[in-house]
Amino acid sequence: MTASDFPALNIETAPSVDAGNLYMLDYGRFEATHQQQLEVLDLPRPLWKVLHKKIVQERFDIGEWVVFAEAESGKDDGNSSVDGITNTRLCLKRDELEALDNVFLVDHAWTTSISQILSDLTSIPGLLERMERLTGVYEAKYEGPGVLRSDNMESTVNANVPAVMSQAGVSEERARDLLQRTGGDIVEAIMMADDESASNGGDAMPETIKSQILQQLETSSEQNGAKPTKWTTRSYECIQHSLGDSSELDSIDICLPLAPGMQSGDIKCKVLPDHLSVSIAGSSIIDGDLHAQVDTSASTWTVDKGIICIALVKQKAKYWPEAIVGESRISPKLHQKHLLRVLRELWRYLQGYDYLAQSADQSLIKRTNWYMQDEVGLAVAHSDDPNVRCLPFLYVNDRGQMMPFSILWPIKSITQGEALTRDYCPRWLMDPAQRSGYLQAIFQGPTQGVLNARDQLAKKLEQTAAAATKSTLASQSAPVQNLHSLYVRDATPEIQSSIAAAGYDLVSTPEDADVVFDDIQHEGKLANQHGISTVLLDANSAISAFQNAAGSQIWLSKGFSLRTQIAEFIGTALVNNDSWWLLTSTQTQPGVVSPPILTNSWVVAVRQADVGYSTAVECTLFTNVPDRLFLAEWIVLLTPDRGVYLWGEKPCFVQHKLEMLDDNPAPCQVLAPATVVSEEILKSSIPQQLGRGSIAQFTSKSEHAVADMMSLLLGAMNGTENKFGVLRFSFAFNKKPDGVVPVLHEARTMAVGEQLSQGPDFIPAVATVLAGFPSRTQWRQIGLE
């Protein structure tokens, strides 16, 4: 196959800039700003200047080298692992592109975040339609209750399945079969189910019930005598009302969302007597004839809280069946479900990157962006033996503005007609079984492999639990002799006063201290760097660390490392398909917060591994309070003599407020910060799950769980050390036949900054325990029964 066999690639390149402006951004500054990022990307240094020049010139010149081609059915380009997420391939049209000889810019068609993605689909002009074309998921046309049609039969069937299941009392598979045979018509499908049931000897549906069902499905509010004064289209919402005390409908408001980052200056709204046009940032949103004429002098438009409201005053007060001639209405609930179907499919295509940002309280927080490459990037197929790399690059200009691209460069020589391929798996993912599992989230294929991996892990955990050994925990404290001085990084004046009041000296260097509170290792010093802290900090997953030491335990959630147990996780999620999963990120940098993610989609969970999320833990949500996630947290002190202490008499109970969609938690959301909740509120929120006296029962069981898991972890470690650790353990409430059971959700090291935030007496209390006087503090020693 030669280049002449391919259609021309229609990509415009930016005109070259004047030579005097070519190096407006000095290369030395570019290298200094981006060196660390370029080294992590592993872009060869000779290509750095090429990249800099193309960025300055805004030169997207890959179209000079490649063409689009349709993927040939059954063709694997000599590599059975080659596959693509679209039916288009990107092929070289020149004679040859040598390895490491060039670098190209690839644009991002859309950049978003988990918290913004649904809003973007509804507010960015044309985005939803573009994503529908990409995914092949189309929305059924809504023509009132019981009447759903789509140009895409599969979408029609999917939309109508729930109604047929509930009204005809059949399984999902049966409902789907009936709809396919009736062209997607709900009423016909229900009648066919009734007819077939009767013909097979079953009871026919009583005529009275049949009549009621048909009336529910076929009768709109207009047929009941009440014409709707409020309706929704894909682009806007319409509300008809009266301006004064009169009952006449003399006004109609058209409201539409404003995309994030847009200002009132980006809006162009033109109201003519019989025509309305609205555009945002040059994109047309509305451009059509009005149902009837309006008074332009009295009509206005405003922007408030991200909503554009166009208030039209009718010339004649009468009911309008439509605002814009030919508009198509949608059912908001059905549209919401359609958006979720599109979103579910989009995770095959989205790619992510993370970066550090400073929050309002000056702490560092990890932010994650997800992006959709343009048609060029999407056409680069997957291969286990790729010939290019294509990775995200954040360019920071001389004004500090961040501009994301992808950069693509050949890592092998490519010949004319050869398809460009990259590895869709993260670069750190090397194990063949785990790579195959990861690719399930993109190319959903046979599942037997991941199911086998699940079974093998379950057997392994049972064997580990049977062979696990426990270490003896100290029953009495062994005091540190001559403990007088402390070094505490970033101690505030209030902390300094509290340390002095407790009888300790605060020194300015770790070398002069008897006890060191720092997030940096200090060899030979009594410091908060116990080996267990290191295990939890360095492990792909704290849950994995406990699994390796203890195997299956009643206090241990189903949890998986998204680096080493992807296949096992997918197998478990496929079997438990109604589970929710809490995703957490490895604490690679002390003090850097990575917000947890809650999802009920294993595909979403697997894709978060791309941006550093390392753990998926099964999560319990209570059906009577689906808008909240409850947890109980213990702060744990581990001393050098293997003593285990808990802070306070009871755990701290917290709740996370959940984002809701149609009375259900949003299927993928960044978990809101936890807020403390009282024991009384907890009891009143989930009384059925807790039962009488269960808080005390839960507290006792969680204490025993902490002691058990610390003993098992210490039993798996060798030797002793002159270190201590301050840890935070989070437990969920899991209802079992014999009562509520604490199940570990997370265990992590508390950074010094977090310890300082516990109050001025916290760190002095730790030192007092180490000195051998725990009874003078809130710390309480626990042990194995």
Tab-separated table of C-alpha atoms in Angstrom, residues 229-230 238-253 311-314 316-320:
chain	number	residue	atom	x	y	z
A	229	THR	CA	-45.817	25.557	30.076
A	230	LYS	CA	-42.320	24.246	30.723
A	238	CYS	CA	-38.561	27.139	27.953
A	239	ILE	CA	-40.943	28.544	30.567
A	240	GLN	CA	-44.195	30.283	29.632
A	241	HIS	CA	-45.767	32.534	32.234
A	242	SER	CA	-47.759	35.671	32.880
A	243	LEU	CA	-45.968	38.959	33.535
A	244	GLY	CA	-48.727	40.401	35.677
A	245	ASP	CA	-51.761	39.239	37.611
A	246	SER	CA	-53.458	38.083	34.440
A	247	SER	CA	-53.756	34.372	33.716
A	248	GLU	CA	-52.810	34.957	30.087
A	249	LEU	CA	-49.441	33.570	28.959
A	250	ASP	CA	-47.902	36.780	27.639
A	251	SER	CA	-44.208	35.933	28.181
A	252	ILE	CA	-41.808	33.088	27.518
A	253	ASP	CA	-38.302	32.683	28.969
A	311	ALA	CA	-37.118	36.988	28.471
A	312	LEU	CA	-39.400	37.386	25.441
A	313	VAL	CA	-42.640	39.362	25.669
A	314	LYS	CA	-45.256	38.120	23.202
A	316	LYS	CA	-50.247	38.533	21.480
A	317	ALA	CA	-50.871	36.683	24.729
A	318	LYS	CA	-51.538	33.090	23.787
A	319	TYR	CA	-50.155	29.623	24.366
A	320	TRP	CA	-47.052	28.663	22.330
